[in-house]
Amino acid sequence: MLVVGDSIARATVDDLAARVGAASGLSVAVTAHAGRPTAPAVDWIVANAGLIPDRGLVVVSGANDVFAPLGWWRQVERVLDAADGRPVYWLTVHVDRWRGDATQRSADRAHSDWLNDQLRAVAERHPNLVVVDWAGALSDDWLSDGVHPSDAGVAAWCGLLERAMGL
C-alpha cells in the first residue's frame, strides 16, 4: 500500500502499517510531510506513478489547501491520470482549527466543505476514486486540535480506511 500526504498521514501511518500488516500482510510505504499542500504531493505521485501498486493509492491531502481551495479538483484529476485506472482512496478534509477565532473557524469549515464537494464531484466521473469520508464520520474526541487525529482518532481513521479498502 502506498500512502501520500501531509501531517495527518504522518500521524496515522505507523498505526495503519501495523494494523494492515497484521491483518493482511500488506506492507505500507509512505511519503508524508507536515504542511505539504496537495500540489507538491501530486507532483510526487505523478513523478513516481510506477510505484502505485495494483491495490491502489491512499491520498491524505487537502488540509493545507483550505487557504486557496479554488480549482483544487485539478490536483485530484492529476492523481487519477497517474493512477491509470488503479484505485485511489482519498480521505475527505476536515479543518476547524480550535485555537482560531469564530471567523477563521467558519472559513476553515466552509473551505473544507468546498474541497470535499470538489472531491465528490470528481468521484462521480471516475469510478476508481473512492472517497473515504473522514470529515463525515469524525467526532470531536477523534481530533487533538480540530485538524489532527487524537489517539482515538488514529484508530478510527485506520478503521475507516481499512473498511473502504475491504481489508
JSON list of C-alpha atoms in Angstrom, two decimals:
[
{"chain": "A", "resi": 1, "resn": "MET", "atom": "CA", "xyz": [0.00, 0.00, 0.00]},
{"chain": "A", "resi": 2, "resn": "LEU", "atom": "CA", "xyz": [1.28, 3.48, -0.85]},
{"chain": "A", "resi": 3, "resn": "VAL", "atom": "CA", "xyz": [0.20, 6.47, 1.27]},
{"chain": "A", "resi": 4, "resn": "VAL", "atom": "CA", "xyz": [0.97, 10.02, 0.14]},
{"chain": "A", "resi": 5, "resn": "GLY", "atom": "CA", "xyz": [0.06, 13.04, 2.20]},
{"chain": "A", "resi": 6, "resn": "ASP", "atom": "CA", "xyz": [0.57, 15.60, 4.86]},
{"chain": "A", "resi": 7, "resn": "SER", "atom": "CA", "xyz": [0.87, 15.70, 8.66]},
{"chain": "A", "resi": 8, "resn": "ILE", "atom": "CA", "xyz": [-2.40, 13.80, 9.05]},
{"chain": "A", "resi": 9, "resn": "ALA", "atom": "CA", "xyz": [-0.93, 10.94, 7.03]},
{"chain": "A", "resi": 10, "resn": "ARG", "atom": "CA", "xyz": [2.25, 11.15, 9.10]},
{"chain": "A", "resi": 11, "resn": "ALA", "atom": "CA", "xyz": [0.21, 10.95, 12.32]},
{"chain": "A", "resi": 12, "resn": "THR", "atom": "CA", "xyz": [-1.70, 7.85, 11.21]},
{"chain": "A", "resi": 13, "resn": "VAL", "atom": "CA", "xyz": [0.61, 5.80, 9.02]},
{"chain": "A", "resi": 14, "resn": "ASP", "atom": "CA", "xyz": [2.54, 3.94, 11.73]},
{"chain": "A", "resi": 15, "resn": "ASP", "atom": "CA", "xyz": [-0.68, 2.59, 13.24]},
{"chain": "A", "resi": 16, "resn": "LEU", "atom": "CA", "xyz": [-2.05, 1.89, 9.76]},
{"chain": "A", "resi": 17, "resn": "ALA", "atom": "CA", "xyz": [1.05, -0.08, 8.80]},
{"chain": "A", "resi": 18, "resn": "ALA", "atom": "CA", "xyz": [0.87, -2.15, 11.98]},
{"chain": "A", "resi": 19, "resn": "ARG", "atom": "CA", "xyz": [-2.83, -2.87, 11.57]},
{"chain": "A", "resi": 20, "resn": "VAL", "atom": "CA", "xyz": [-2.72, -3.62, 7.84]},
{"chain": "A", "resi": 21, "resn": "GLY", "atom": "CA", "xyz": [0.42, -5.72, 8.20]},
{"chain": "A", "resi": 22, "resn": "ALA", "atom": "CA", "xyz": [-1.09, -7.80, 10.99]},
{"chain": "A", "resi": 23, "resn": "ALA", "atom": "CA", "xyz": [-4.46, -8.24, 9.29]},
{"chain": "A", "resi": 24, "resn": "SER", "atom": "CA", "xyz": [-3.47, -8.77, 5.68]},
{"chain": "A", "resi": 25, "resn": "GLY", "atom": "CA", "xyz": [0.30, -8.97, 5.43]},
{"chain": "A", "resi": 26, "resn": "LEU", "atom": "CA", "xyz": [0.44, -5.86, 3.25]},
{"chain": "A", "resi": 27, "resn": "SER", "atom": "CA", "xyz": [3.37, -3.53, 3.67]},
{"chain": "A", "resi": 28, "resn": "VAL", "atom": "CA", "xyz": [2.86, 0.22, 3.72]},
{"chain": "A", "resi": 29, "resn": "ALA", "atom": "CA", "xyz": [5.12, 2.76, 2.04]},
{"chain": "A", "resi": 30, "resn": "VAL", "atom": "CA", "xyz": [4.63, 6.43, 2.81]},
{"chain": "A", "resi": 31, "resn": "THR", "atom": "CA", "xyz": [5.73, 9.86, 1.77]},
{"chain": "A", "resi": 32, "resn": "ALA", "atom": "CA", "xyz": [4.19, 12.42, 4.10]},
{"chain": "A", "resi": 33, "resn": "HIS", "atom": "CA", "xyz": [5.33, 15.87, 5.12]},
{"chain": "A", "resi": 34, "resn": "ALA", "atom": "CA", "xyz": [3.80, 18.29, 7.60]},
{"chain": "A", "resi": 35, "resn": "GLY", "atom": "CA", "xyz": [2.41, 21.39, 5.92]},
{"chain": "A", "resi": 36, "resn": "ARG", "atom": "CA", "xyz": [2.52, 19.84, 2.45]},
{"chain": "A", "resi": 37, "resn": "PRO", "atom": "CA", "xyz": [-0.18, 21.22, 0.15]},
{"chain": "A", "resi": 38, "resn": "THR", "atom": "CA", "xyz": [-1.76, 18.96, -2.42]},
{"chain": "A", "resi": 39, "resn": "ALA", "atom": "CA", "xyz": [0.13, 20.22, -5.49]},
{"chain": "A", "resi": 40, "resn": "PRO", "atom": "CA", "xyz": [3.60, 19.09, -4.28]},
{"chain": "A", "resi": 41, "resn": "ALA", "atom": "CA", "xyz": [2.13, 15.77, -3.12]},
{"chain": "A", "resi": 42, "resn": "VAL", "atom": "CA", "xyz": [0.60, 15.28, -6.55]},
{"chain": "A", "resi": 43, "resn": "ASP", "atom": "CA", "xyz": [3.86, 16.28, -8.24]},
{"chain": "A", "resi": 44, "resn": "TRP", "atom": "CA", "xyz": [5.50, 13.42, -6.31]},
{"chain": "A", "resi": 45, "resn": "ILE", "atom": "CA", "xyz": [2.73, 10.99, -7.30]},
{"chain": "A", "resi": 46, "resn": "VAL", "atom": "CA", "xyz": [2.98, 11.93, -10.98]},
{"chain": "A", "resi": 47, "resn": "ALA", "atom": "CA", "xyz": [6.78, 11.63, -10.94]},
{"chain": "A", "resi": 48, "resn": "ASN", "atom": "CA", "xyz": [6.55, 8.23, -9.23]},
{"chain": "A", "resi": 49, "resn": "ALA", "atom": "CA", "xyz": [3.40, 6.80, -10.82]},
{"chain": "A", "resi": 50, "resn": "GLY", "atom": "CA", "xyz": [5.18, 3.50, -11.42]},
{"chain": "A", "resi": 51, "resn": "LEU", "atom": "CA", "xyz": [5.24, 2.96, -7.65]},
{"chain": "A", "resi": 52, "resn": "ILE", "atom": "CA", "xyz": [1.44, 2.94, -7.36]},
{"chain": "A", "resi": 53, "resn": "PRO", "atom": "CA", "xyz": [0.53, -0.66, -6.51]},
{"chain": "A", "resi": 54, "resn": "ASP", "atom": "CA", "xyz": [-2.33, -2.51, -8.21]},
{"chain": "A", "resi": 55, "resn": "ARG", "atom": "CA", "xyz": [-4.21, -2.38, -4.91]},
{"chain": "A", "resi": 56, "resn": "GLY", "atom": "CA", "xyz": [-4.16, 1.40, -5.20]},
{"chain": "A", "resi": 57, "resn": "LEU", "atom": "CA", "xyz": [-3.01, 4.59, -3.62]},
{"chain": "A", "resi": 58, "resn": "VAL", "atom": "CA", "xyz": [-4.13, 6.34, -0.43]},
{"chain": "A", "resi": 59, "resn": "VAL", "atom": "CA", "xyz": [-4.08, 10.13, -0.58]},
{"chain": "A", "resi": 60, "resn": "VAL", "atom": "CA", "xyz": [-4.32, 12.20, 2.59]},
{"chain": "A", "resi": 61, "resn": "SER", "atom": "CA", "xyz": [-4.17, 15.75, 1.33]},
{"chain": "A", "resi": 62, "resn": "GLY", "atom": "CA", "xyz": [-6.20, 18.92, 1.24]},
{"chain": "A", "resi": 63, "resn": "ALA", "atom": "CA", "xyz": [-6.00, 20.25, 4.79]},
{"chain": "A", "resi": 64, "resn": "ASN", "atom": "CA", "xyz": [-3.21, 22.61, 3.76]},
{"chain": "A", "resi": 65, "resn": "ASP", "atom": "CA", "xyz": [-5.26, 23.81, 0.79]},
{"chain": "A", "resi": 66, "resn": "VAL", "atom": "CA", "xyz": [-8.11, 25.39, 2.77]},
{"chain": "A", "resi": 67, "resn": "PHE", "atom": "CA", "xyz": [-6.32, 28.71, 2.28]},
{"chain": "A", "resi": 68, "resn": "ALA", "atom": "CA", "xyz": [-6.71, 28.51, -1.53]},
{"chain": "A", "resi": 69, "resn": "PRO", "atom": "CA", "xyz": [-9.35, 25.90, -2.48]},
{"chain": "A", "resi": 70, "resn": "LEU", "atom": "CA", "xyz": [-10.23, 27.29, -5.93]},
{"chain": "A", "resi": 71, "resn": "GLY", "atom": "CA", "xyz": [-9.56, 24.71, -8.66]},
{"chain": "A", "resi": 72, "resn": "TRP", "atom": "CA", "xyz": [-8.24, 22.12, -6.20]},
{"chain": "A", "resi": 73, "resn": "TRP", "atom": "CA", "xyz": [-10.08, 19.40, -8.15]},
{"chain": "A", "resi": 74, "resn": "ARG", "atom": "CA", "xyz": [-7.43, 19.67, -10.87]},
{"chain": "A", "resi": 75, "resn": "GLN", "atom": "CA", "xyz": [-4.94, 18.07, -8.49]},
{"chain": "A", "resi": 76, "resn": "VAL", "atom": "CA", "xyz": [-7.34, 15.18, -7.92]},
{"chain": "A", "resi": 77, "resn": "GLU", "atom": "CA", "xyz": [-7.61, 14.72, -11.69]},
{"chain": "A", "resi": 78, "resn": "ARG", "atom": "CA", "xyz": [-3.80, 14.64, -11.98]},
{"chain": "A", "resi": 79, "resn": "VAL", "atom": "CA", "xyz": [-3.65, 11.82, -9.42]},
{"chain": "A", "resi": 80, "resn": "LEU", "atom": "CA", "xyz": [-6.29, 9.85, -11.30]},
{"chain": "A", "resi": 81, "resn": "ASP", "atom": "CA", "xyz": [-4.35, 10.25, -14.54]},
{"chain": "A", "resi": 82, "resn": "ALA", "atom": "CA", "xyz": [-1.21, 8.98, -12.81]},
{"chain": "A", "resi": 83, "resn": "ALA", "atom": "CA", "xyz": [-3.10, 6.07, -11.24]},
{"chain": "A", "resi": 84, "resn": "ASP", "atom": "CA", "xyz": [-4.15, 4.90, -14.71]},
{"chain": "A", "resi": 85, "resn": "GLY", "atom": "CA", "xyz": [-7.28, 3.07, -13.53]},
{"chain": "A", "resi": 86, "resn": "ARG", "atom": "CA", "xyz": [-5.86, 1.78, -10.26]},
{"chain": "A", "resi": 87, "resn": "PRO", "atom": "CA", "xyz": [-7.91, 2.63, -7.17]},
{"chain": "A", "resi": 88, "resn": "VAL", "atom": "CA", "xyz": [-7.31, 5.92, -5.42]},
{"chain": "A", "resi": 89, "resn": "TYR", "atom": "CA", "xyz": [-8.59, 6.21, -1.85]},
{"chain": "A", "resi": 90, "resn": "TRP", "atom": "CA", "xyz": [-8.82, 9.86, -0.87]},
{"chain": "A", "resi": 91, "resn": "LEU", "atom": "CA", "xyz": [-9.85, 10.90, 2.63]},
{"chain": "A", "resi": 92, "resn": "THR", "atom": "CA", "xyz": [-12.10, 13.92, 2.93]},
{"chain": "A", "resi": 93, "resn": "VAL", "atom": "CA", "xyz": [-10.75, 17.09, 4.50]},
{"chain": "A", "resi": 94, "resn": "HIS", "atom": "CA", "xyz": [-11.66, 18.48, 7.91]},
{"chain": "A", "resi": 95, "resn": "VAL", "atom": "CA", "xyz": [-10.06, 21.67, 9.16]},
{"chain": "A", "resi": 96, "resn": "ASP", "atom": "CA", "xyz": [-11.51, 23.57, 12.13]},
{"chain": "A", "resi": 97, "resn": "ARG", "atom": "CA", "xyz": [-8.53, 24.99, 13.98]},
{"chain": "A", "resi": 98, "resn": "TRP", "atom": "CA", "xyz": [-9.82, 25.18, 17.54]},
{"chain": "A", "resi": 99, "resn": "ARG", "atom": "CA", "xyz": [-7.34, 27.87, 18.54]},
{"chain": "A", "resi": 100, "resn": "GLY", "atom": "CA", "xyz": [-8.74, 30.23, 15.89]},
{"chain": "A", "resi": 101, "resn": "ASP", "atom": "CA", "xyz": [-11.44, 32.83, 16.30]},
{"chain": "A", "resi": 102, "resn": "ALA", "atom": "CA", "xyz": [-15.01, 32.28, 15.08]},
{"chain": "A", "resi": 103, "resn": "THR", "atom": "CA", "xyz": [-14.33, 33.85, 11.66]},
{"chain": "A", "resi": 104, "resn": "GLN", "atom": "CA", "xyz": [-11.29, 31.68, 10.99]},
{"chain": "A", "resi": 105, "resn": "ARG", "atom": "CA", "xyz": [-13.02, 28.52, 12.18]},
{"chain": "A", "resi": 106, "resn": "SER", "atom": "CA", "xyz": [-16.04, 29.24, 9.98]},
{"chain": "A", "resi": 107, "resn": "ALA", "atom": "CA", "xyz": [-13.77, 29.80, 6.96]},
{"chain": "A", "resi": 108, "resn": "ASP", "atom": "CA", "xyz": [-11.85, 26.59, 7.74]},
{"chain": "A", "resi": 109, "resn": "ARG", "atom": "CA", "xyz": [-15.06, 24.56, 7.79]},
{"chain": "A", "resi": 110, "resn": "ALA", "atom": "CA", "xyz": [-16.51, 26.23, 4.69]},
{"chain": "A", "resi": 111, "resn": "HIS", "atom": "CA", "xyz": [-13.32, 25.69, 2.70]},
{"chain": "A", "resi": 112, "resn": "SER", "atom": "CA", "xyz": [-13.07, 22.08, 3.91]},
{"chain": "A", "resi": 113, "resn": "ASP", "atom": "CA", "xyz": [-16.62, 21.54, 2.65]},
{"chain": "A", "resi": 114, "resn": "TRP", "atom": "CA", "xyz": [-15.70, 23.17, -0.67]},
{"chain": "A", "resi": 115, "resn": "LEU", "atom": "CA", "xyz": [-12.71, 20.85, -1.11]},
{"chain": "A", "resi": 116, "resn": "ASN", "atom": "CA", "xyz": [-14.84, 17.83, -0.22]},
{"chain": "A", "resi": 117, "resn": "ASP", "atom": "CA", "xyz": [-17.52, 18.89, -2.71]},
{"chain": "A", "resi": 118, "resn": "GLN", "atom": "CA", "xyz": [-14.84, 19.09, -5.41]},
{"chain": "A", "resi": 119, "resn": "LEU", "atom": "CA", "xyz": [-13.55, 15.65, -4.44]},
{"chain": "A", "resi": 120, "resn": "ARG", "atom": "CA", "xyz": [-17.03, 14.12, -4.62]},
{"chain": "A", "resi": 121, "resn": "ALA", "atom": "CA", "xyz": [-17.74, 15.78, -7.97]},
{"chain": "A", "resi": 122, "resn": "VAL", "atom": "CA", "xyz": [-14.58, 14.26, -9.45]},
{"chain": "A", "resi": 123, "resn": "ALA", "atom": "CA", "xyz": [-15.52, 10.86, -7.96]},
{"chain": "A", "resi": 124, "resn": "GLU", "atom": "CA", "xyz": [-18.83, 10.95, -9.82]},
{"chain": "A", "resi": 125, "resn": "ARG", "atom": "CA", "xyz": [-16.86, 10.88, -13.09]},
{"chain": "A", "resi": 126, "resn": "HIS", "atom": "CA", "xyz": [-14.18, 8.38, -12.01]},
{"chain": "A", "resi": 127, "resn": "PRO", "atom": "CA", "xyz": [-15.21, 5.01, -10.59]},
{"chain": "A", "resi": 128, "resn": "ASN", "atom": "CA", "xyz": [-11.66, 4.29, -9.39]},
{"chain": "A", "resi": 129, "resn": "LEU", "atom": "CA", "xyz": [-11.77, 7.28, -7.00]},
{"chain": "A", "resi": 130, "resn": "VAL", "atom": "CA", "xyz": [-13.04, 6.12, -3.62]},
{"chain": "A", "resi": 131, "resn": "VAL", "atom": "CA", "xyz": [-13.93, 8.99, -1.32]},
{"chain": "A", "resi": 132, "resn": "VAL", "atom": "CA", "xyz": [-13.32, 7.94, 2.29]},
{"chain": "A", "resi": 133, "resn": "ASP", "atom": "CA", "xyz": [-15.50, 10.25, 4.36]},
{"chain": "A", "resi": 134, "resn": "TRP", "atom": "CA", "xyz": [-13.30, 11.09, 7.34]},
{"chain": "A", "resi": 135, "resn": "ALA", "atom": "CA", "xyz": [-14.96, 14.50, 7.73]},
{"chain": "A", "resi": 136, "resn": "GLY", "atom": "CA", "xyz": [-18.42, 12.96, 7.84]},
{"chain": "A", "resi": 137, "resn": "ALA", "atom": "CA", "xyz": [-17.50, 10.24, 10.29]},
{"chain": "A", "resi": 138, "resn": "LEU", "atom": "CA", "xyz": [-15.41, 12.05, 12.86]},
{"chain": "A", "resi": 139, "resn": "SER", "atom": "CA", "xyz": [-16.32, 13.35, 16.28]},
{"chain": "A", "resi": 140, "resn": "ASP", "atom": "CA", "xyz": [-14.53, 15.94, 18.40]},
{"chain": "A", "resi": 141, "resn": "ASP", "atom": "CA", "xyz": [-12.85, 13.29, 20.56]},
{"chain": "A", "resi": 142, "resn": "TRP", "atom": "CA", "xyz": [-11.17, 11.97, 17.40]},
{"chain": "A", "resi": 143, "resn": "LEU", "atom": "CA", "xyz": [-9.28, 15.25, 17.00]},
{"chain": "A", "resi": 144, "resn": "SER", "atom": "CA", "xyz": [-6.46, 16.76, 19.03]},
{"chain": "A", "resi": 145, "resn": "ASP", "atom": "CA", "xyz": [-6.66, 20.32, 17.68]},
{"chain": "A", "resi": 146, "resn": "GLY", "atom": "CA", "xyz": [-9.52, 20.47, 15.18]},
{"chain": "A", "resi": 147, "resn": "VAL", "atom": "CA", "xyz": [-7.35, 19.07, 12.38]},
{"chain": "A", "resi": 148, "resn": "HIS", "atom": "CA", "xyz": [-5.06, 16.25, 13.51]},
{"chain": "A", "resi": 149, "resn": "PRO", "atom": "CA", "xyz": [-6.33, 12.97, 14.92]},
{"chain": "A", "resi": 150, "resn": "SER", "atom": "CA", "xyz": [-6.08, 12.14, 18.60]},
{"chain": "A", "resi": 151, "resn": "ASP", "atom": "CA", "xyz": [-5.13, 8.60, 19.66]},
{"chain": "A", "resi": 152, "resn": "ALA", "atom": "CA", "xyz": [-8.79, 7.60, 19.40]},
{"chain": "A", "resi": 153, "resn": "GLY", "atom": "CA", "xyz": [-8.97, 9.39, 16.06]},
{"chain": "A", "resi": 154, "resn": "VAL", "atom": "CA", "xyz": [-5.98, 7.49, 14.68]},
{"chain": "A", "resi": 155, "resn": "ALA", "atom": "CA", "xyz": [-7.70, 4.20, 15.48]},
{"chain": "A", "resi": 156, "resn": "ALA", "atom": "CA", "xyz": [-10.97, 5.40, 13.92]},
{"chain": "A", "resi": 157, "resn": "TRP", "atom": "CA", "xyz": [-9.16, 6.80, 10.86]},
{"chain": "A", "resi": 158, "resn": "CYS", "atom": "CA", "xyz": [-7.37, 3.49, 10.29]},
{"chain": "A", "resi": 159, "resn": "GLY", "atom": "CA", "xyz": [-10.60, 1.53, 10.68]},
{"chain": "A", "resi": 160, "resn": "LEU", "atom": "CA", "xyz": [-12.43, 3.77, 8.23]},
{"chain": "A", "resi": 161, "resn": "LEU", "atom": "CA", "xyz": [-9.71, 3.37, 5.62]},
{"chain": "A", "resi": 162, "resn": "GLU", "atom": "CA", "xyz": [-9.43, -0.40, 6.17]},
{"chain": "A", "resi": 163, "resn": "ARG", "atom": "CA", "xyz": [-13.19, -0.80, 5.61]},
{"chain": "A", "resi": 164, "resn": "ALA", "atom": "CA", "xyz": [-13.08, 1.35, 2.47]},
{"chain": "A", "resi": 165, "resn": "MET", "atom": "CA", "xyz": [-10.27, -0.82, 1.10]},
{"chain": "A", "resi": 166, "resn": "GLY", "atom": "CA", "xyz": [-12.03, -4.06, 2.04]},
{"chain": "A", "resi": 167, "resn": "LEU", "atom": "CA", "xyz": [-9.27, -5.13, 4.45]}
]
